[in-house]
PDB file of C-alpha atoms in Angstrom:
ATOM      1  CA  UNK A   1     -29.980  15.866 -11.699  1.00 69.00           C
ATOM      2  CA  UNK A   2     -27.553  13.072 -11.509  1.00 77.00           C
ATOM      3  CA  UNK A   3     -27.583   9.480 -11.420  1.00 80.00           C
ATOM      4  CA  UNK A   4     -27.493  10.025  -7.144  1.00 84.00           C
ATOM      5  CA  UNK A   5     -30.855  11.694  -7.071  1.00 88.00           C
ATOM      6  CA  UNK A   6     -32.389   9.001  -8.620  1.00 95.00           C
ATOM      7  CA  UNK A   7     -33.750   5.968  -6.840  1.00 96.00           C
ATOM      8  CA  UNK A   8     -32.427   2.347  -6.628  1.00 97.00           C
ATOM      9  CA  UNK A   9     -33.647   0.312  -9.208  1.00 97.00           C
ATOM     10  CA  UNK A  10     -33.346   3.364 -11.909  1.00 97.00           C
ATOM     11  CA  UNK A  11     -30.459   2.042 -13.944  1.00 97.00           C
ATOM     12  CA  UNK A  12     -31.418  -2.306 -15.246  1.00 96.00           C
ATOM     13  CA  UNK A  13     -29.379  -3.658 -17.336  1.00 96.00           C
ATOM     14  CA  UNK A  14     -30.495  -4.648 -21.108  1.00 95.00           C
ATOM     15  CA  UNK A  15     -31.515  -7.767 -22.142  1.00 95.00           C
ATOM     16  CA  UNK A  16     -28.415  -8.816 -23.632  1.00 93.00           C
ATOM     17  CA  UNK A  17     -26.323  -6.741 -20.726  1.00 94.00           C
ATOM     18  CA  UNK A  18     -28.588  -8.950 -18.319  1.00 96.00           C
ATOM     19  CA  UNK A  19     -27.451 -12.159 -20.112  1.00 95.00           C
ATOM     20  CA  UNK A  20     -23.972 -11.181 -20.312  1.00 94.00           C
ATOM     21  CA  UNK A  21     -23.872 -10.500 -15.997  1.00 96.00           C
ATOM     22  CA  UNK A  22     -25.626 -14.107 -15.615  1.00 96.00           C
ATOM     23  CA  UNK A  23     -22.550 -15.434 -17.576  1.00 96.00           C
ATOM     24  CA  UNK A  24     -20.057 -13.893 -15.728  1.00 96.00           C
ATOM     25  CA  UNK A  25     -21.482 -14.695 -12.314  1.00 96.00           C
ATOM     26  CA  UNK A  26     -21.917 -18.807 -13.680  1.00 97.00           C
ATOM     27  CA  UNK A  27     -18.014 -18.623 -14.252  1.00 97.00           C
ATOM     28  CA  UNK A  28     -15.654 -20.827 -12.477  1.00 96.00           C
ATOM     29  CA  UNK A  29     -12.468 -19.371 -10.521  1.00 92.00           C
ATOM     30  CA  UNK A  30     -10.324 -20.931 -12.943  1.00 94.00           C
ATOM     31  CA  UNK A  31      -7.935 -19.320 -15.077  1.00 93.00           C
ATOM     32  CA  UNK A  32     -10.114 -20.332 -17.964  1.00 96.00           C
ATOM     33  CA  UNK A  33     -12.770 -18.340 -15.937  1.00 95.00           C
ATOM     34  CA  UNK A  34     -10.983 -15.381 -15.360  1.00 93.00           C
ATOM     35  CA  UNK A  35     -10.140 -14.740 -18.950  1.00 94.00           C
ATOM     36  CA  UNK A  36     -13.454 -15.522 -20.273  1.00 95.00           C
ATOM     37  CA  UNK A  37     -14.743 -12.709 -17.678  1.00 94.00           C
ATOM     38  CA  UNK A  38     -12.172 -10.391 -18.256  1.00 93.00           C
ATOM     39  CA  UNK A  39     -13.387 -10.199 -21.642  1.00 94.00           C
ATOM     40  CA  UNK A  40     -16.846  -9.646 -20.472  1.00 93.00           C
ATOM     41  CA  UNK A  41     -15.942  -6.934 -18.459  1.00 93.00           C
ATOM     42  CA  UNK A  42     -14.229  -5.051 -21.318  1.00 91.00           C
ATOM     43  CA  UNK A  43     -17.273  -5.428 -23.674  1.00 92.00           C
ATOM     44  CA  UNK A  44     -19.763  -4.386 -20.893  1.00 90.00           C
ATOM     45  CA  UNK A  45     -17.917  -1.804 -19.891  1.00 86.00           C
ATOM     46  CA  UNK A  46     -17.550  -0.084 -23.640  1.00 87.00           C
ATOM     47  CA  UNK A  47     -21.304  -0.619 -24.326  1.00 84.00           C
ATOM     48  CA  UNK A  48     -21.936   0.609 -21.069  1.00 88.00           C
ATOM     49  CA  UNK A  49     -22.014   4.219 -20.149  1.00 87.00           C
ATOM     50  CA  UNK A  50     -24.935   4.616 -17.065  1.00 94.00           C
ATOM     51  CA  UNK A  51     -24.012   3.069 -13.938  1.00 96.00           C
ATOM     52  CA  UNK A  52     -26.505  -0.757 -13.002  1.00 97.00           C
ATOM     53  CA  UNK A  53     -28.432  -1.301 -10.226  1.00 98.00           C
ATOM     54  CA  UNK A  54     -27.493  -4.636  -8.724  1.00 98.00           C
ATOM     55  CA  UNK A  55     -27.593  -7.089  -5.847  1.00 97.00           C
ATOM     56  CA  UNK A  56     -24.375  -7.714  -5.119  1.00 97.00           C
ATOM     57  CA  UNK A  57     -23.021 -10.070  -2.556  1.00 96.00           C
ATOM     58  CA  UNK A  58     -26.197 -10.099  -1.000  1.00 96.00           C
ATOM     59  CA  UNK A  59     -26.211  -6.038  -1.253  1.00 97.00           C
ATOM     60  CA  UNK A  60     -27.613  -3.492  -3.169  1.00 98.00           C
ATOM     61  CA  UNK A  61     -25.613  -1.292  -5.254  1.00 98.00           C
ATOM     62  CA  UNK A  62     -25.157   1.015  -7.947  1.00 97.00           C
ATOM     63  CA  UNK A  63     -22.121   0.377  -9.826  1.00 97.00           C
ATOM     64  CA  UNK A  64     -20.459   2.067 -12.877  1.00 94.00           C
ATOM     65  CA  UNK A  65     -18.523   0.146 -15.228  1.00 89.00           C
ATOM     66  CA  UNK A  66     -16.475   2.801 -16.786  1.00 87.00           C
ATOM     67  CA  UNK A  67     -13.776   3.945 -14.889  1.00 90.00           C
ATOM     68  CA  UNK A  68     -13.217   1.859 -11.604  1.00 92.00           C
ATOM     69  CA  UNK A  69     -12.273  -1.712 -11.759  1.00 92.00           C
ATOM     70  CA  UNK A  70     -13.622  -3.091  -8.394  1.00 94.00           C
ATOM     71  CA  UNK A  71     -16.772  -1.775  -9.906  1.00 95.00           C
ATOM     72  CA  UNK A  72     -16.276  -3.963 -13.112  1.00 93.00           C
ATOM     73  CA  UNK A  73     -15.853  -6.701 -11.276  1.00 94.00           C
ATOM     74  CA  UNK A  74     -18.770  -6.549  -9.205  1.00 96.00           C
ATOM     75  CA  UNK A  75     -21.168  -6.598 -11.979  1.00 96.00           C
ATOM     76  CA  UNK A  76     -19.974  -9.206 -13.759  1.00 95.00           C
ATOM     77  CA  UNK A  77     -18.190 -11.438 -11.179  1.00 96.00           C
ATOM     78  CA  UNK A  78     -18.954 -11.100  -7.758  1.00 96.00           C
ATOM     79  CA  UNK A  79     -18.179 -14.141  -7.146  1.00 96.00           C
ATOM     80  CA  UNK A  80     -13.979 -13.270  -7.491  1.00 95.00           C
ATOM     81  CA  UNK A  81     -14.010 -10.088  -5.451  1.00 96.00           C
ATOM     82  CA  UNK A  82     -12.204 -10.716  -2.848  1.00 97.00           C
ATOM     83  CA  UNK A  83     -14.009 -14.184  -2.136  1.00 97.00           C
ATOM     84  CA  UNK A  84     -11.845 -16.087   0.952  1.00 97.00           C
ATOM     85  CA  UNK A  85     -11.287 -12.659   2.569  1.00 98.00           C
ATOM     86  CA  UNK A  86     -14.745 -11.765   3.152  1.00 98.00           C
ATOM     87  CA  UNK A  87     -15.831 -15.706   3.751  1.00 98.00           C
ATOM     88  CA  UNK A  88     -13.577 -15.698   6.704  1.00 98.00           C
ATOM     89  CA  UNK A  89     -14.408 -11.832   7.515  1.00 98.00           C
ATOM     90  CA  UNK A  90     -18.017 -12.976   7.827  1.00 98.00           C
ATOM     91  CA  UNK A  91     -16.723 -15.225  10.733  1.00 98.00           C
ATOM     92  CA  UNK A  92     -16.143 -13.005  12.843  1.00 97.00           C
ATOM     93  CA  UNK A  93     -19.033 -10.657  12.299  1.00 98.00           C
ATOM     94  CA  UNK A  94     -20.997  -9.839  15.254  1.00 95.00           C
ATOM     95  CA  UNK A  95     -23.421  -7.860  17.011  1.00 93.00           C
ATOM     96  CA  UNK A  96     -21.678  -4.665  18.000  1.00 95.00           C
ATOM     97  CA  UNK A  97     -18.491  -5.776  15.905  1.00 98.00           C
ATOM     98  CA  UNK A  98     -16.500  -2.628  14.949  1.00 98.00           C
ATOM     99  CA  UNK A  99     -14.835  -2.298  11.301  1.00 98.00           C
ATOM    100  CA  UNK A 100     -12.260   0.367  10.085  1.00 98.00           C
ATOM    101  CA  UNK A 101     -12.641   0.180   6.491  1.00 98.00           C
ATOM    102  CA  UNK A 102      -9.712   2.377   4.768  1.00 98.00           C
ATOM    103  CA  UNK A 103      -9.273   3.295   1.237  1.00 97.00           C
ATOM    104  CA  UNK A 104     -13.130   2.160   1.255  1.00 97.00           C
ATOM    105  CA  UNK A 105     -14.174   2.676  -2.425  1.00 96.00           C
ATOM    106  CA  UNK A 106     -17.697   2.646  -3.078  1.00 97.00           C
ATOM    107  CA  UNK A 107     -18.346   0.386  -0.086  1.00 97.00           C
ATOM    108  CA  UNK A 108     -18.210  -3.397  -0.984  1.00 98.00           C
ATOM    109  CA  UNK A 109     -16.328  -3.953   2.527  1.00 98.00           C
ATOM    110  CA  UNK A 110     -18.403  -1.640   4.636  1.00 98.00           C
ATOM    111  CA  UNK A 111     -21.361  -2.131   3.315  1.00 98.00           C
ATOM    112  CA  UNK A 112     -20.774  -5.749   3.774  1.00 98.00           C
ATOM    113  CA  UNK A 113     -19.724  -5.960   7.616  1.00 98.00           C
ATOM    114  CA  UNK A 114     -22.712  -3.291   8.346  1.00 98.00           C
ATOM    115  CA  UNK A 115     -25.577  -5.223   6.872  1.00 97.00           C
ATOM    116  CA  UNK A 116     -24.419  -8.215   8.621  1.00 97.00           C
ATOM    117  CA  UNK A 117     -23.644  -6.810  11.908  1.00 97.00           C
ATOM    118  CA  UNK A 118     -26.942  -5.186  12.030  1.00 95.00           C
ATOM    119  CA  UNK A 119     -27.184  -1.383  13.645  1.00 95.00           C
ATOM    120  CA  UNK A 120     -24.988  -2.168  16.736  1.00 96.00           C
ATOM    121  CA  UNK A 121     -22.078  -2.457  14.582  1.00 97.00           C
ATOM    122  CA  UNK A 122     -19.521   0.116  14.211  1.00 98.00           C
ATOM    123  CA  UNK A 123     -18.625   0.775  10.633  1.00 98.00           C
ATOM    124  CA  UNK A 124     -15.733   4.020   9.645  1.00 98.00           C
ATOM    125  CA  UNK A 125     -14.951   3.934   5.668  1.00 98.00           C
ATOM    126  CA  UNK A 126     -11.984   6.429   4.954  1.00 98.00           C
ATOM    127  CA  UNK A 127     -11.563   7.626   1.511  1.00 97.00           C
ATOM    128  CA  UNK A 128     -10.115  10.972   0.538  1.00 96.00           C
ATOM    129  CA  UNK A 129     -12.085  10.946  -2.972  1.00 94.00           C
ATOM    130  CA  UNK A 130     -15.132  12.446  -3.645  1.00 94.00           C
ATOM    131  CA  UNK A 131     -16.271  10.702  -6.740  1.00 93.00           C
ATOM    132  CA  UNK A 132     -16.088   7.476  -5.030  1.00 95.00           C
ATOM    133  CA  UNK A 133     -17.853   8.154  -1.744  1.00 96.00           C
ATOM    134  CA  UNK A 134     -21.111   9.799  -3.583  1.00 97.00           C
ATOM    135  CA  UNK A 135     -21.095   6.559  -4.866  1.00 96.00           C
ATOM    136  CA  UNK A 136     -20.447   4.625  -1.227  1.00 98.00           C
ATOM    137  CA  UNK A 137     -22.970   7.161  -0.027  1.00 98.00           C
ATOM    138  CA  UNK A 138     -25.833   6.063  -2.535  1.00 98.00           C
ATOM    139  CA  UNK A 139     -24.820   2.270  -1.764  1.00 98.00           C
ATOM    140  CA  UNK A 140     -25.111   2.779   2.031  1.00 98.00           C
ATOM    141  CA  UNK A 141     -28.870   4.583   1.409  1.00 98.00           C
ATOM    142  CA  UNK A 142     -29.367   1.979  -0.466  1.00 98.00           C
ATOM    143  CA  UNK A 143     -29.434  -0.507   1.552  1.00 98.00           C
ATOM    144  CA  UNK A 144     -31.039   1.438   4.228  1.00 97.00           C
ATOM    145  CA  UNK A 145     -27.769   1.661   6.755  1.00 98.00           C
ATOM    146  CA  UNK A 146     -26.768   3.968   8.881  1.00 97.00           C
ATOM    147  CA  UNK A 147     -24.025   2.030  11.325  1.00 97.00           C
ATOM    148  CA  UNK A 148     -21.568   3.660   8.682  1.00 98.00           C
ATOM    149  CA  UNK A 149     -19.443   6.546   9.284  1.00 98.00           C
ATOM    150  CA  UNK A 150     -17.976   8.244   6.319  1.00 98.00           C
ATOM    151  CA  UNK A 151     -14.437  10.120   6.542  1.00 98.00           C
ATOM    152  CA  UNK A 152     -13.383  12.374   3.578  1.00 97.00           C
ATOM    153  CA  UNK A 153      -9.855  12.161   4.270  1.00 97.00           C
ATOM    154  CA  UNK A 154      -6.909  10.546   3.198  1.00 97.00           C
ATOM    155  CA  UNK A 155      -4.134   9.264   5.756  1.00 97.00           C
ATOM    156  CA  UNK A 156      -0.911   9.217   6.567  1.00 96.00           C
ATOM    157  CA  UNK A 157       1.961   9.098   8.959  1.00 95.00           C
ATOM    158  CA  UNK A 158       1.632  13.209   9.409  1.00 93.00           C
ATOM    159  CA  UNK A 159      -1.550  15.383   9.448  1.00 94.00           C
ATOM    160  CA  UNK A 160      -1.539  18.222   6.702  1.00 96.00           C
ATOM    161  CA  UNK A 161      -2.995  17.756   3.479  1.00 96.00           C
ATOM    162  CA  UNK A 162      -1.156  16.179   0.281  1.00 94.00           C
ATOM    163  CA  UNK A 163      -1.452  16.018  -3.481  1.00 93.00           C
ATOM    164  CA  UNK A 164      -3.618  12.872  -3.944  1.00 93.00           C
ATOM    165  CA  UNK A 165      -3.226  11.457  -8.001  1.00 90.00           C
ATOM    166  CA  UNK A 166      -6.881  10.290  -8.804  1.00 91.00           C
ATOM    167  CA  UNK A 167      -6.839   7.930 -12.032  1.00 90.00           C
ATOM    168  CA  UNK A 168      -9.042   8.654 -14.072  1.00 87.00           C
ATOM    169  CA  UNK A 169      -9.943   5.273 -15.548  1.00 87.00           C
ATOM    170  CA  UNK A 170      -9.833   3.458 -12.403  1.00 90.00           C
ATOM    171  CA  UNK A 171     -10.608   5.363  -9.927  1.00 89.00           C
ATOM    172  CA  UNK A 172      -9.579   2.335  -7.080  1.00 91.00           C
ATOM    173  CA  UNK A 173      -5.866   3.208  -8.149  1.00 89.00           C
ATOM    174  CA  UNK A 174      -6.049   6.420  -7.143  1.00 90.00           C
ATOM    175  CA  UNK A 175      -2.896   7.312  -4.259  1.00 87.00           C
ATOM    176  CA  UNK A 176      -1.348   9.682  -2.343  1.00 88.00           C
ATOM    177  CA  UNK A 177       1.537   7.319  -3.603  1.00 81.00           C
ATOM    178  CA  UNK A 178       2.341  10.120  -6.826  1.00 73.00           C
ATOM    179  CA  UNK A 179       5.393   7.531  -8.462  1.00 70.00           C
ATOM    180  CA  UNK A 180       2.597   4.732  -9.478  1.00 62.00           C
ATOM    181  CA  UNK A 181       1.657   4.791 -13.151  1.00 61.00           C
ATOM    182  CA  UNK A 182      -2.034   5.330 -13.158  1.00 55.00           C
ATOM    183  CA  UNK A 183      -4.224   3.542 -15.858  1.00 51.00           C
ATOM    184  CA  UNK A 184      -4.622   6.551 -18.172  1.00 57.00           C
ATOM    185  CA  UNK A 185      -3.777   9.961 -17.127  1.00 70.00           C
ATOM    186  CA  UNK A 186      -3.873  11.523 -13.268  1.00 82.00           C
ATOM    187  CA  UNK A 187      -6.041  13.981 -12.154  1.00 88.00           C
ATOM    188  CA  UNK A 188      -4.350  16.008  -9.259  1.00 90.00           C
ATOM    189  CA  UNK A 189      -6.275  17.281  -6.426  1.00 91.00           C
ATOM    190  CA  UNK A 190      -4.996  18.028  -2.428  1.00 94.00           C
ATOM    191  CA  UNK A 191      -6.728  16.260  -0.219  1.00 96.00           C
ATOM    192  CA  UNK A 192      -6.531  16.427   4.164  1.00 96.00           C
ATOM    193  CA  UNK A 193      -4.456  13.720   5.934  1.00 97.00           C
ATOM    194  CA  UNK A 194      -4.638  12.207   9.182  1.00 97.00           C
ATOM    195  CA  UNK A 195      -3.194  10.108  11.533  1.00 98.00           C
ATOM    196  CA  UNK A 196      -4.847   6.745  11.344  1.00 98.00           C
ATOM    197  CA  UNK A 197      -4.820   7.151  15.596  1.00 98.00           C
ATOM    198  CA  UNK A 198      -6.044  10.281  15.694  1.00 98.00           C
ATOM    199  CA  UNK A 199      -9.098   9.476  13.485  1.00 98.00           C
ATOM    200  CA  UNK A 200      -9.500   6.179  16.056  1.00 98.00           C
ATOM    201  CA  UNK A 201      -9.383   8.331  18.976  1.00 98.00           C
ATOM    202  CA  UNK A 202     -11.456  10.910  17.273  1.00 98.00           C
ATOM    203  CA  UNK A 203     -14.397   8.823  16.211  1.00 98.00           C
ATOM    204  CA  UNK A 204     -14.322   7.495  20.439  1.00 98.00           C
ATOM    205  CA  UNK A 205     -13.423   3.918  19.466  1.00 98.00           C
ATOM    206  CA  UNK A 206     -12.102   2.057  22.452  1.00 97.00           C
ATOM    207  CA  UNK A 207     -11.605  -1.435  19.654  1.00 98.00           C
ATOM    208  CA  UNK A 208     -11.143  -2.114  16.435  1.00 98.00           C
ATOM    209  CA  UNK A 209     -12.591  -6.102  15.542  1.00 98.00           C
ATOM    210  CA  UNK A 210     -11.280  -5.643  11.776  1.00 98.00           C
ATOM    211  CA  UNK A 211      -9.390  -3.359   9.763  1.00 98.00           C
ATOM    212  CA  UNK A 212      -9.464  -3.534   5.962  1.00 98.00           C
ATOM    213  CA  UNK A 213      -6.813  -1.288   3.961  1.00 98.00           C
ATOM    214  CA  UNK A 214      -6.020  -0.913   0.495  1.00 96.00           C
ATOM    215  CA  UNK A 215      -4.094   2.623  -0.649  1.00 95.00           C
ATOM    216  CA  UNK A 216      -2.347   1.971  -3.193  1.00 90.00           C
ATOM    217  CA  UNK A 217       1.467   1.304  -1.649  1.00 92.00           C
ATOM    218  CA  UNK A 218       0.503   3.668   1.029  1.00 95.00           C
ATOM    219  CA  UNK A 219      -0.046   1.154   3.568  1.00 97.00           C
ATOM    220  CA  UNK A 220       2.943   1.650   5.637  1.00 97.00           C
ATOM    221  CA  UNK A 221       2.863   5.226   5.527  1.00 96.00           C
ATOM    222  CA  UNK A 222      -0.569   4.040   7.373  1.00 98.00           C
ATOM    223  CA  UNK A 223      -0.179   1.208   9.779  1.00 98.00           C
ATOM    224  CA  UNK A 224       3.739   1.523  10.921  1.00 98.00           C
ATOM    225  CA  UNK A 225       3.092   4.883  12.695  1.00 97.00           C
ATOM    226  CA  UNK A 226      -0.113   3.513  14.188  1.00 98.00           C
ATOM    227  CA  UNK A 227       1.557   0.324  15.824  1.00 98.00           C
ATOM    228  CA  UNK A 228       4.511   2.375  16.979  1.00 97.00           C
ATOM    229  CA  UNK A 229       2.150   5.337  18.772  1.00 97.00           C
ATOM    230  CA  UNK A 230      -1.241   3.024  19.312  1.00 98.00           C
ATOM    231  CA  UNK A 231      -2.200   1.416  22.683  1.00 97.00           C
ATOM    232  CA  UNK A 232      -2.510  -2.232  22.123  1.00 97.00           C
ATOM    233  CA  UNK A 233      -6.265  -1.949  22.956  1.00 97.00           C
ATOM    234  CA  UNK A 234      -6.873  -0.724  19.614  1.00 98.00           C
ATOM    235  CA  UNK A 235      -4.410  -2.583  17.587  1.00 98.00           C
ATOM    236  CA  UNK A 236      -7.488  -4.828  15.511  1.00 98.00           C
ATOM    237  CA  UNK A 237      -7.790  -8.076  15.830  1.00 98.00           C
ATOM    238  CA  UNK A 238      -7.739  -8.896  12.188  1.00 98.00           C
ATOM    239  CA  UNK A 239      -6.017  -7.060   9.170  1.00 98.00           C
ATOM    240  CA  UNK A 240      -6.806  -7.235   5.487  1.00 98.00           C
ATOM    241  CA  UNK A 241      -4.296  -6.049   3.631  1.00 98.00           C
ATOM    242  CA  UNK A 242      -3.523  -5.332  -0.045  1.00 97.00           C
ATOM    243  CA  UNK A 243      -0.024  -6.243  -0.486  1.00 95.00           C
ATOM    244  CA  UNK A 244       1.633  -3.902  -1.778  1.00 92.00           C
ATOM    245  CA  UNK A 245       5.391  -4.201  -0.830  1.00 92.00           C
ATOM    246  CA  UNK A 246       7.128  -3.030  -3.699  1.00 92.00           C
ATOM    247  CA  UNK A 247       6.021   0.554  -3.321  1.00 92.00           C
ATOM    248  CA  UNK A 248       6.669   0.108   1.212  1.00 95.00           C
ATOM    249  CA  UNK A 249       9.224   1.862   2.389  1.00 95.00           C
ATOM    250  CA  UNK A 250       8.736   0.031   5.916  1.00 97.00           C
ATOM    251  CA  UNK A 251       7.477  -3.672   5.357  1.00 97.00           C
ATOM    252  CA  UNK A 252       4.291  -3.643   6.659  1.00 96.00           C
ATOM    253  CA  UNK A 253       3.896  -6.995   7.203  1.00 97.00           C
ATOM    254  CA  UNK A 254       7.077  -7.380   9.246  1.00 97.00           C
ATOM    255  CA  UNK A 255       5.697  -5.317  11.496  1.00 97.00           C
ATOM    256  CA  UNK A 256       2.213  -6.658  11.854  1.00 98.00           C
ATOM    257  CA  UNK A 257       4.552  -9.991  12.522  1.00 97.00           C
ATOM    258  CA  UNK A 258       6.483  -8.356  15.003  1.00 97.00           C
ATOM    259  CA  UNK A 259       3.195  -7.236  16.663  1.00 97.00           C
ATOM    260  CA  UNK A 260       2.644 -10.504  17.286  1.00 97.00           C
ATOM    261  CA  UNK A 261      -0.177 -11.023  14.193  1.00 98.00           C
ATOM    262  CA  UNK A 262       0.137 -14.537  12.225  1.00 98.00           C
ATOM    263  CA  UNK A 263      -1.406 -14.821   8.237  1.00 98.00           C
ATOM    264  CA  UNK A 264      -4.589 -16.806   8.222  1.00 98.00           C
ATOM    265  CA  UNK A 265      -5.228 -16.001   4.362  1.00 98.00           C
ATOM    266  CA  UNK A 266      -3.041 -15.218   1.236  1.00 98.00           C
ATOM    267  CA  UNK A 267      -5.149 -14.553  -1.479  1.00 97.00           C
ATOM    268  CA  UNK A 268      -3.457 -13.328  -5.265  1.00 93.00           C
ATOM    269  CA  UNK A 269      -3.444  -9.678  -3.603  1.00 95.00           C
ATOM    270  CA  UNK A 270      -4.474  -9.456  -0.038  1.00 98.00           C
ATOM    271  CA  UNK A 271      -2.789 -10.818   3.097  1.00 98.00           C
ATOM    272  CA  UNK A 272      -5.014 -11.382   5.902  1.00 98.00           C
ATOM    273  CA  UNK A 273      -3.390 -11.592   9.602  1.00 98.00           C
ATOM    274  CA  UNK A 274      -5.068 -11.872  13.133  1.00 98.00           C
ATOM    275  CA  UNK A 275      -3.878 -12.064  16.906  1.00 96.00           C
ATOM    276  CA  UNK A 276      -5.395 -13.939  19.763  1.00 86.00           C
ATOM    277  CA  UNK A 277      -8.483 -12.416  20.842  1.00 77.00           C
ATOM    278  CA  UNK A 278      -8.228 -11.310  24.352  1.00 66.00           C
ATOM    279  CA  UNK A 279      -8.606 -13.117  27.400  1.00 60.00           C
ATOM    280  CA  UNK A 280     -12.757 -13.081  28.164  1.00 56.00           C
ATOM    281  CA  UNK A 281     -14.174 -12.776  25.330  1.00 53.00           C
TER     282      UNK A 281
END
């Protein structure tokens, strides 16, 4: 048996553990703040082996705070993951929106757009890692949704399949992107790769509202083939991007520029760009 099979609300935190999570989550996003949790964060996550059972951002999920950082943060600060992108995400949510979620993780992003956009939405998270969508998977059951599509796949600007570097102490750095130092050691594995259109096509979208993306400097490899090849009916109307340029060959956001997309939001390491909705809507 592992920790899947087991129910939600298997794994509680200590006493102390408990005390230690209502600290972090009471800290300020000051710089003060950020130290004092990153030092929460390292002690939970040594005294810590079993995953926690949490609401998170007004979500349930079971998180595991040795060996993925988004994960860490999550269970101790919430409250700095990724805080201005999904405020102004949550804008936008709607009835029927539709959300392409890649590099998804264990599902903070897509489990956030599909509880709010209730069963009409449209959710697709993309990761080619299998350690990390059990976990999405358990998150999604979790919470009782099933808007979400899950793609075991990583992409690219070629289909095929590719050595893919897990890390194995964080597994959100994990890349097809084999150059980037990895927190301690790489685990190899070959994973399938897709076209980012293809997979669109494939899944019978006819528009994408949002598109989140975070690969680990493979972005470009990504996005630049999409806008060159895509229809503009499925270019999205708002990208969340990790910026990443120093490991771009192509500068994504150029070409998301060029594309005729403008930056609503720079956060410490996303950018976050839109274009005019369409006429009608």
């Amino acid at each position: 048996m592992t920790s899947a099979d087991l129910p939600f609300g298997s794994y509680q935190p200590t006493a102390l553990q408990a005390r230690m999570i209502a600290l972090g989550r009471s800290l300020p996003r000051t710089r003060t703040g950020r130290r004092m949790a990153s030092a929460l964060r390292s002690i939970l996550s040594r005294a810590r082996t079993d995953p926690l059972d949490l609401d998170v951002l007004g979500q349930r999920m079971r998180l595991h705070p040795g060996n993925n950082s988004c994960e860490k943060r999550l269970i101790v600060t919430p409250q700095f993951f990724d805080p201005d992108e999904l405020a102004l995400l949550s804008t936008r949510i709607k009835p029927g929106f539709v959300f392409v979620d890649i590099g998804s993780n264990v599902g903070t992003y897509s489990v956030f757009v599909a509880l709010r956009g209730g069963p009409e939405a449209r959710v697709i998270a993309i990761d080619p890692n299998d350690i990390v969508l059990e976990r999405l998977r358990f998150n999604l059951a979790a919470n009782g949704l099933e808007n979400v599509r899950v793609l075991q796949t990583a992409l690219g600007d070629k289909d095929g399949t590719a050595e893919f570097a897990i890390d194995v102490k964080n597994m959100g750095g994990s890349s097809l992107r084999l150059d980037r130092n990895a927190a301690s050691g790489k685990r190899m594995i070959s994973v399938p790769v897709r076209r980012l259109l293809d997979v669109v096509t494939g899944e019978g979208l006819t528009r994408i509202d949002a598109l989140k993306i975070d690969v680990e400097g493979y972005e470009d490899r990504v996005l630049v083939p999409f806008f060159s090849t895509a229809p503009e009916r499925l270019w999205p109307q708002m990208v969340i991007i990790e910026r990443s340029a120093q490991s771009w060959e192509t500068d994504c956001l150029a070409v998301l520029t060029g594309a005729g997309y403008t930056t609503a939001l720079r956060s410490s390491g996303n950018d976050v760009l839109v274009r005019p909705e369409p006429a009608g809507t």
